[in-house]
PDB file of C-alpha atoms in Angstrom:
ATOM      1  CA  MET A   1       4.468 -17.681  -2.905  1.00  0.00           C
ATOM      2  CA  LYS A   2       7.287 -19.735  -4.447  1.00  0.00           C
ATOM      3  CA  VAL A   3       7.736 -23.410  -3.575  1.00  0.00           C
ATOM      4  CA  ALA A   4      10.623 -25.806  -4.183  1.00  0.00           C
ATOM      5  CA  ASP A   5      10.517 -29.532  -3.365  1.00  0.00           C
ATOM      6  CA  LYS A   6      13.977 -31.091  -3.104  1.00  0.00           C
ATOM      7  CA  THR A   7      15.418 -34.511  -2.390  1.00  0.00           C
ATOM      8  CA  ALA A   8      18.938 -35.272  -1.101  1.00  0.00           C
ATOM      9  CA  LYS A   9      20.839 -37.605   1.219  1.00  0.00           C
ATOM     10  CA  THR A  10      20.298 -35.264   4.185  1.00  0.00           C
ATOM     11  CA  VAL A  11      17.746 -32.635   5.137  1.00  0.00           C
ATOM     12  CA  GLU A  12      20.392 -29.901   5.079  1.00  0.00           C
ATOM     13  CA  GLU A  13      21.549 -30.844   1.601  1.00  0.00           C
ATOM     14  CA  ALA A  14      17.945 -30.797   0.346  1.00  0.00           C
ATOM     15  CA  ILE A  15      17.407 -27.376   1.933  1.00  0.00           C
ATOM     16  CA  GLU A  16      20.540 -26.006   0.277  1.00  0.00           C
ATOM     17  CA  LEU A  17      19.337 -27.247  -3.096  1.00  0.00           C
ATOM     18  CA  GLY A  18      15.990 -25.516  -2.576  1.00  0.00           C
ATOM     19  CA  LEU A  19      17.595 -22.251  -1.487  1.00  0.00           C
ATOM     20  CA  ALA A  20      19.863 -22.298  -4.534  1.00  0.00           C
ATOM     21  CA  GLU A  21      16.922 -22.851  -6.876  1.00  0.00           C
ATOM     22  CA  LEU A  22      14.892 -20.001  -5.369  1.00  0.00           C
ATOM     23  CA  GLY A  23      17.913 -17.722  -5.026  1.00  0.00           C
ATOM     24  CA  VAL A  24      17.141 -16.830  -1.410  1.00  0.00           C
ATOM     25  CA  SER A  25      18.706 -17.227   2.039  1.00  0.00           C
ATOM     26  CA  ARG A  26      17.623 -19.527   4.880  1.00  0.00           C
ATOM     27  CA  ASP A  27      16.096 -16.722   6.964  1.00  0.00           C
ATOM     28  CA  GLN A  28      13.745 -15.799   4.105  1.00  0.00           C
ATOM     29  CA  VAL A  29      11.971 -19.134   3.897  1.00  0.00           C
ATOM     30  CA  THR A  30       9.983 -21.693   5.839  1.00  0.00           C
ATOM     31  CA  VAL A  31      11.059 -25.324   5.603  1.00  0.00           C
ATOM     32  CA  GLN A  32       8.788 -28.333   5.760  1.00  0.00           C
ATOM     33  CA  VAL A  33      10.470 -31.733   6.099  1.00  0.00           C
ATOM     34  CA  LEU A  34       8.334 -34.121   4.045  1.00  0.00           C
ATOM     35  CA  GLU A  35      10.456 -37.174   4.683  1.00  0.00           C
ATOM     36  CA  GLU A  36      13.367 -37.915   6.988  1.00  0.00           C
ATOM     37  CA  PRO A  37      16.410 -39.729   5.573  1.00  0.00           C
ATOM     38  CA  GLY A  38      17.842 -43.022   6.776  1.00  0.00           C
ATOM     39  CA  LYS A  39      14.695 -45.107   6.818  1.00  0.00           C
ATOM     40  CA  LYS A  40      14.775 -48.356   4.878  1.00  0.00           C
ATOM     41  CA  GLY A  41      12.633 -48.816   1.809  1.00  0.00           C
ATOM     42  CA  LEU A  42       9.918 -51.424   1.386  1.00  0.00           C
ATOM     43  CA  LEU A  43      10.883 -54.606   3.312  1.00  0.00           C
ATOM     44  CA  GLY A  44      14.384 -53.197   3.599  1.00  0.00           C
ATOM     45  CA  LEU A  45      15.121 -54.169   0.000  1.00  0.00           C
ATOM     46  CA  PHE A  46      15.727 -50.803  -1.599  1.00  0.00           C
ATOM     47  CA  GLY A  47      18.273 -49.148   0.654  1.00  0.00           C
ATOM     48  CA  SER A  48      17.927 -45.932   2.646  1.00  0.00           C
ATOM     49  CA  LYS A  49      15.347 -43.342   1.780  1.00  0.00           C
ATOM     50  CA  MET A  50      16.399 -39.865   0.780  1.00  0.00           C
ATOM     51  CA  ALA A  51      15.463 -36.718   2.668  1.00  0.00           C
ATOM     52  CA  ARG A  52      12.685 -34.694   1.040  1.00  0.00           C
ATOM     53  CA  VAL A  53      11.853 -31.085   1.948  1.00  0.00           C
ATOM     54  CA  ARG A  54       9.569 -28.331   0.761  1.00  0.00           C
ATOM     55  CA  ILE A  55      10.883 -24.740   0.765  1.00  0.00           C
ATOM     56  CA  ASN A  56       8.284 -21.947   0.883  1.00  0.00           C
ATOM     57  CA  PHE A  57       9.318 -18.409  -0.013  1.00  0.00           C
ATOM     58  CA  GLU A  58       6.970 -15.426   0.330  1.00  0.00           C
ATOM     59  CA  ASP A  59       8.087 -12.566  -1.884  1.00  0.00           C
ATOM     60  CA  ASP A  60       8.812  -9.281  -0.127  1.00  0.00           C
ATOM     61  CA  PRO A  61       6.020  -6.762  -0.940  1.00  0.00           C
ATOM     62  CA  GLY A  62       8.401  -3.812  -0.897  1.00  0.00           C
ATOM     63  CA  ALA A  63      10.736  -5.490  -3.372  1.00  0.00           C
ATOM     64  CA  LEU A  64       7.843  -6.470  -5.627  1.00  0.00           C
ATOM     65  CA  ALA A  65       6.480  -2.918  -5.554  1.00  0.00           C
ATOM     66  CA  CYS A  66       9.884  -1.432  -6.406  1.00  0.00           C
ATOM     67  CA  GLU A  67      10.292  -3.892  -9.262  1.00  0.00           C
ATOM     68  CA  PHE A  68       6.952  -2.782 -10.707  1.00  0.00           C
ATOM     69  CA  LEU A  69       7.709   0.909 -10.163  1.00  0.00           C
ATOM     70  CA  LYS A  70      11.105   0.629 -11.823  1.00  0.00           C
ATOM     71  CA  GLY A  71       9.473  -0.750 -14.942  1.00  0.00           C
ATOM     72  CA  LEU A  72       6.766   1.904 -14.852  1.00  0.00           C
ATOM     73  CA  THR A  73       9.106   4.876 -14.375  1.00  0.00           C
ATOM     74  CA  LYS A  74      11.430   3.538 -17.065  1.00  0.00           C
ATOM     75  CA  ALA A  75       8.486   3.362 -19.481  1.00  0.00           C
ATOM     76  CA  MET A  76       7.706   6.991 -18.590  1.00  0.00           C
ATOM     77  CA  SER A  77      11.362   8.000 -19.196  1.00  0.00           C
ATOM     78  CA  VAL A  78      11.717   9.057 -15.550  1.00  0.00           C
ATOM     79  CA  ASN A  79      14.932   8.482 -13.585  1.00  0.00           C
ATOM     80  CA  ALA A  80      14.000   7.688  -9.997  1.00  0.00           C
ATOM     81  CA  ASP A  81      15.198   6.025  -6.815  1.00  0.00           C
ATOM     82  CA  PHE A  82      13.035   4.253  -4.248  1.00  0.00           C
ATOM     83  CA  GLU A  83      13.049   4.364  -0.435  1.00  0.00           C
ATOM     84  CA  VAL A  84      11.125   1.557   1.305  1.00  0.00           C
ATOM     85  CA  PHE A  85       9.667   1.807   4.799  1.00  0.00           C
ATOM     86  CA  ASN A  86       7.928  -1.224   6.364  1.00  0.00           C
ATOM     87  CA  ARG A  87       5.202  -0.561   8.934  1.00  0.00           C
ATOM     88  CA  ASP A  88       3.258  -3.614  10.130  1.00  0.00           C
ATOM     89  CA  GLU A  89       0.881  -4.555   7.291  1.00  0.00           C
ATOM     90  CA  GLN A  90       1.726  -1.427   5.285  1.00  0.00           C
ATOM     91  CA  VAL A  91       4.699  -0.660   3.076  1.00  0.00           C
ATOM     92  CA  LYS A  92       5.491   2.945   2.185  1.00  0.00           C
ATOM     93  CA  ILE A  93       7.658   3.735  -0.827  1.00  0.00           C
ATOM     94  CA  ASN A  94       8.958   7.247  -1.378  1.00  0.00           C
ATOM     95  CA  ILE A  95      10.105   7.953  -4.926  1.00  0.00           C
ATOM     96  CA  THR A  96      12.990  10.417  -5.177  1.00  0.00           C
ATOM     97  CA  GLY A  97      14.741  12.105  -8.091  1.00  0.00           C
ATOM     98  CA  LEU A  98      14.567  15.158 -10.342  1.00  0.00           C
ATOM     99  CA  ASP A  99      11.559  16.471 -12.274  1.00  0.00           C
ATOM    100  CA  LEU A 100       9.077  14.003 -10.802  1.00  0.00           C
ATOM    101  CA  GLY A 101       6.014  16.195 -11.263  1.00  0.00           C
ATOM    102  CA  ILE A 102       4.774  13.864 -13.986  1.00  0.00           C
ATOM    103  CA  LEU A 103       4.413  11.134 -11.345  1.00  0.00           C
ATOM    104  CA  ILE A 104       2.209  13.362  -9.174  1.00  0.00           C
ATOM    105  CA  GLY A 105      -0.125  14.891 -11.731  1.00  0.00           C
ATOM    106  CA  ARG A 106      -2.890  17.388 -11.059  1.00  0.00           C
ATOM    107  CA  ARG A 107      -3.532  17.391  -7.305  1.00  0.00           C
ATOM    108  CA  GLY A 108      -2.030  13.921  -7.036  1.00  0.00           C
ATOM    109  CA  ASP A 109      -4.295  12.223  -9.594  1.00  0.00           C
ATOM    110  CA  THR A 110      -1.423  10.441 -11.340  1.00  0.00           C
ATOM    111  CA  LEU A 111       0.123   9.443  -8.011  1.00  0.00           C
ATOM    112  CA  GLU A 112      -3.162   7.855  -6.914  1.00  0.00           C
ATOM    113  CA  SER A 113      -3.301   5.886 -10.172  1.00  0.00           C
ATOM    114  CA  ILE A 114       0.285   4.701  -9.750  1.00  0.00           C
ATOM    115  CA  GLN A 115      -0.468   3.596  -6.198  1.00  0.00           C
ATOM    116  CA  PHE A 116      -3.575   1.723  -7.351  1.00  0.00           C
ATOM    117  CA  LEU A 117      -1.703  -0.110 -10.122  1.00  0.00           C
ATOM    118  CA  THR A 118       1.195  -0.955  -7.807  1.00  0.00           C
ATOM    119  CA  ASN A 119      -1.153  -2.496  -5.244  1.00  0.00           C
ATOM    120  CA  LEU A 120      -2.790  -4.574  -7.971  1.00  0.00           C
ATOM    121  CA  ALA A 121       0.572  -5.806  -9.263  1.00  0.00           C
ATOM    122  CA  VAL A 122       1.813  -6.766  -5.790  1.00  0.00           C
ATOM    123  CA  ALA A 123      -1.464  -8.409  -4.724  1.00  0.00           C
ATOM    124  CA  LYS A 124      -1.261 -10.812  -7.673  1.00  0.00           C
ATOM    125  CA  LYS A 125       2.010 -12.248  -6.338  1.00  0.00           C
ATOM    126  CA  LEU A 126       1.318 -12.351  -2.585  1.00  0.00           C
ATOM    127  CA  SER A 127      -0.881 -14.635  -0.509  1.00  0.00           C
ATOM    128  CA  ASN A 128      -1.109 -12.075   2.307  1.00  0.00           C
ATOM    129  CA  LYS A 129      -2.626  -8.682   1.596  1.00  0.00           C
ATOM    130  CA  THR A 130      -0.241  -5.788   2.150  1.00  0.00           C
ATOM    131  CA  ARG A 131      -1.152  -2.162   1.498  1.00  0.00           C
ATOM    132  CA  ILE A 132       1.401  -0.235  -0.543  1.00  0.00           C
ATOM    133  CA  VAL A 133       1.487   3.545  -0.096  1.00  0.00           C
ATOM    134  CA  ILE A 134       3.371   5.449  -2.793  1.00  0.00           C
ATOM    135  CA  ASP A 135       4.731   8.949  -2.256  1.00  0.00           C
ATOM    136  CA  VAL A 136       6.859  11.240  -4.408  1.00  0.00           C
ATOM    137  CA  GLU A 137       9.429  13.457  -2.670  1.00  0.00           C
ATOM    138  CA  GLY A 138       7.176  13.784   0.400  1.00  0.00           C
ATOM    139  CA  TYR A 139       4.265  15.153  -1.653  1.00  0.00           C
ATOM    140  CA  ARG A 140       1.597  13.452   0.481  1.00  0.00           C
ATOM    141  CA  LYS A 141       2.833  15.103   3.683  1.00  0.00           C
ATOM    142  CA  ARG A 142       2.841  18.532   2.057  1.00  0.00           C
ATOM    143  CA  ARG A 143      -0.609  17.897   0.589  1.00  0.00           C
ATOM    144  CA  GLU A 144      -1.907  16.813   3.990  1.00  0.00           C
ATOM    145  CA  GLU A 145      -0.656  20.017   5.598  1.00  0.00           C
ATOM    146  CA  THR A 146      -2.273  22.067   2.817  1.00  0.00           C
ATOM    147  CA  LEU A 147      -5.616  20.289   3.232  1.00  0.00           C
ATOM    148  CA  ILE A 148      -5.632  20.784   7.000  1.00  0.00           C
ATOM    149  CA  VAL A 149      -5.052  24.521   6.588  1.00  0.00           C
ATOM    150  CA  LEU A 150      -7.756  24.655   3.892  1.00  0.00           C
ATOM    151  CA  ALA A 151     -10.233  22.709   6.036  1.00  0.00           C
ATOM    152  CA  LYS A 152      -9.834  25.029   9.016  1.00  0.00           C
ATOM    153  CA  ARG A 153     -10.069  28.165   6.867  1.00  0.00           C
ATOM    154  CA  LEU A 154     -13.249  26.964   5.176  1.00  0.00           C
ATOM    155  CA  ALA A 155     -14.742  25.913   8.495  1.00  0.00           C
ATOM    156  CA  GLU A 156     -14.397  29.499   9.691  1.00  0.00           C
ATOM    157  CA  LYS A 157     -16.034  30.684   6.490  1.00  0.00           C
ATOM    158  CA  VAL A 158     -18.993  28.338   7.051  1.00  0.00           C
ATOM    159  CA  LYS A 159     -19.413  29.596  10.604  1.00  0.00           C
ATOM    160  CA  LYS A 160     -19.457  33.213   9.458  1.00  0.00           C
ATOM    161  CA  SER A 161     -21.708  32.817   6.432  1.00  0.00           C
ATOM    162  CA  GLY A 162     -23.937  29.982   7.608  1.00  0.00           C
ATOM    163  CA  ASN A 163     -23.715  28.454   4.134  1.00  0.00           C
ATOM    164  CA  ARG A 164     -22.362  25.038   3.346  1.00  0.00           C
ATOM    165  CA  ILE A 165     -19.238  24.588   1.188  1.00  0.00           C
ATOM    166  CA  VAL A 166     -18.705  21.728  -1.241  1.00  0.00           C
ATOM    167  CA  LEU A 167     -15.087  20.865  -2.023  1.00  0.00           C
ATOM    168  CA  GLU A 168     -13.662  19.503  -5.247  1.00  0.00           C
ATOM    169  CA  PRO A 169     -13.639  15.703  -5.744  1.00  0.00           C
ATOM    170  CA  MET A 170     -10.978  14.024  -3.642  1.00  0.00           C
ATOM    171  CA  SER A 171      -9.569  10.563  -3.062  1.00  0.00           C
ATOM    172  CA  PRO A 172     -10.774   8.639   0.020  1.00  0.00           C
ATOM    173  CA  GLN A 173      -7.457   9.356   1.731  1.00  0.00           C
ATOM    174  CA  GLU A 174      -7.707  13.110   1.191  1.00  0.00           C
ATOM    175  CA  ARG A 175     -11.357  13.182   2.277  1.00  0.00           C
ATOM    176  CA  ARG A 176     -10.314  11.416   5.449  1.00  0.00           C
ATOM    177  CA  ILE A 177      -7.780  14.170   6.148  1.00  0.00           C
ATOM    178  CA  ILE A 178     -10.521  16.819   5.928  1.00  0.00           C
ATOM    179  CA  HIS A 179     -12.885  14.840   8.164  1.00  0.00           C
ATOM    180  CA  THR A 180     -10.159  14.240  10.758  1.00  0.00           C
ATOM    181  CA  ALA A 181      -9.014  17.868  10.754  1.00  0.00           C
ATOM    182  CA  LEU A 182     -12.533  19.088  11.618  1.00  0.00           C
ATOM    183  CA  GLN A 183     -13.794  16.220  13.770  1.00  0.00           C
ATOM    184  CA  ASN A 184     -13.586  18.310  16.956  1.00  0.00           C
ATOM    185  CA  GLU A 185     -15.341  21.378  15.512  1.00  0.00           C
ATOM    186  CA  LEU A 186     -18.320  22.298  17.682  1.00  0.00           C
ATOM    187  CA  LYS A 187     -20.308  24.166  15.034  1.00  0.00           C
ATOM    188  CA  VAL A 188     -19.222  22.600  11.741  1.00  0.00           C
ATOM    189  CA  THR A 189     -19.776  19.081  10.492  1.00  0.00           C
ATOM    190  CA  THR A 190     -18.347  17.298   7.471  1.00  0.00           C
ATOM    191  CA  PHE A 191     -19.729  14.504   5.324  1.00  0.00           C
ATOM    192  CA  SER A 192     -19.160  13.096   1.852  1.00  0.00           C
ATOM    193  CA  GLU A 193     -21.591  12.954  -1.040  1.00  0.00           C
ATOM    194  CA  GLY A 194     -21.534  11.711  -4.628  1.00  0.00           C
ATOM    195  CA  GLU A 195     -20.084   8.630  -6.260  1.00  0.00           C
ATOM    196  CA  GLU A 196     -16.447   7.752  -6.872  1.00  0.00           C
ATOM    197  CA  PRO A 197     -14.358   9.160  -8.454  1.00  0.00           C
ATOM    198  CA  HIS A 198     -16.403  12.360  -8.047  1.00  0.00           C
ATOM    199  CA  ARG A 199     -17.137  12.011  -4.339  1.00  0.00           C
ATOM    200  CA  ARG A 200     -16.769  15.322  -2.464  1.00  0.00           C
ATOM    201  CA  VAL A 201     -16.495  16.563   1.102  1.00  0.00           C
ATOM    202  CA  VAL A 202     -19.197  18.949   2.295  1.00  0.00           C
ATOM    203  CA  LEU A 203     -18.773  21.386   5.186  1.00  0.00           C
ATOM    204  CA  ASP A 204     -21.942  22.647   6.841  1.00  0.00           C
ATOM    205  CA  LEU A 205     -23.183  24.084  10.114  1.00  0.00           C
ATOM    206  CA  LYS A 206     -24.228  21.269  12.434  1.00  0.00           C
ATOM    207  CA  ARG A 207     -27.656  22.805  13.037  1.00  0.00           C
ATOM    208  CA  ASN A 208     -28.280  23.079   9.277  1.00  0.00           C
ATOM    209  CA  HIS A 209     -27.300  19.470   8.765  1.00  0.00           C
ATOM    210  CA  ILE A 210     -29.636  18.339  11.574  1.00  0.00           C
ATOM    211  CA  GLU A 211     -32.563  20.356  10.201  1.00  0.00           C
ATOM    212  CA  LYS A 212     -32.087  18.938   6.692  1.00  0.00           C
ATOM    213  CA  ALA A 213     -31.763  15.397   7.996  1.00  0.00           C
TER     214      ALA A 213
END
């Protein structure tokens, strides 16, 4: 949140001074009139009072995230562009360019770290919490499709063998994809075990899970 207090002969003049200082437009701010102009001073001896306003500007989370990402990608010697999509209390940023594998890492590990750091950087400058989701060339969508196919294939394997299957450690978001993909399975259940960042999804027959519980 940025704030500018300004004084001028009229409210509009004070507002213009505040907008100029913050470098923003009228539709980006909220204006609080602290004092109206035209009123006489103490006992009418000191002439008319000036208008005094307070301009409040809330930085745009998407712009803040892109600013951070530009610095980060530059430090990594990566040329990239950024597409911003606003959805309610969530901002999605898709990074585009050539040779961006370094931003994804092994199974998205680097991408998750970049997303975490970006959210930290933005949260420090905003009063309202906004979740920032970072993607690279649509990687998350492709990864989601891959995980859904994997989940269904392994569910069939569990049903045939009767043995449970423990997956590799995944992020909370990826574990959620597995759980959602198999939530309507009649014979197979899913649950997570272990501690972050080594928490894993487990697939097991429902009857086995009930017996062990």
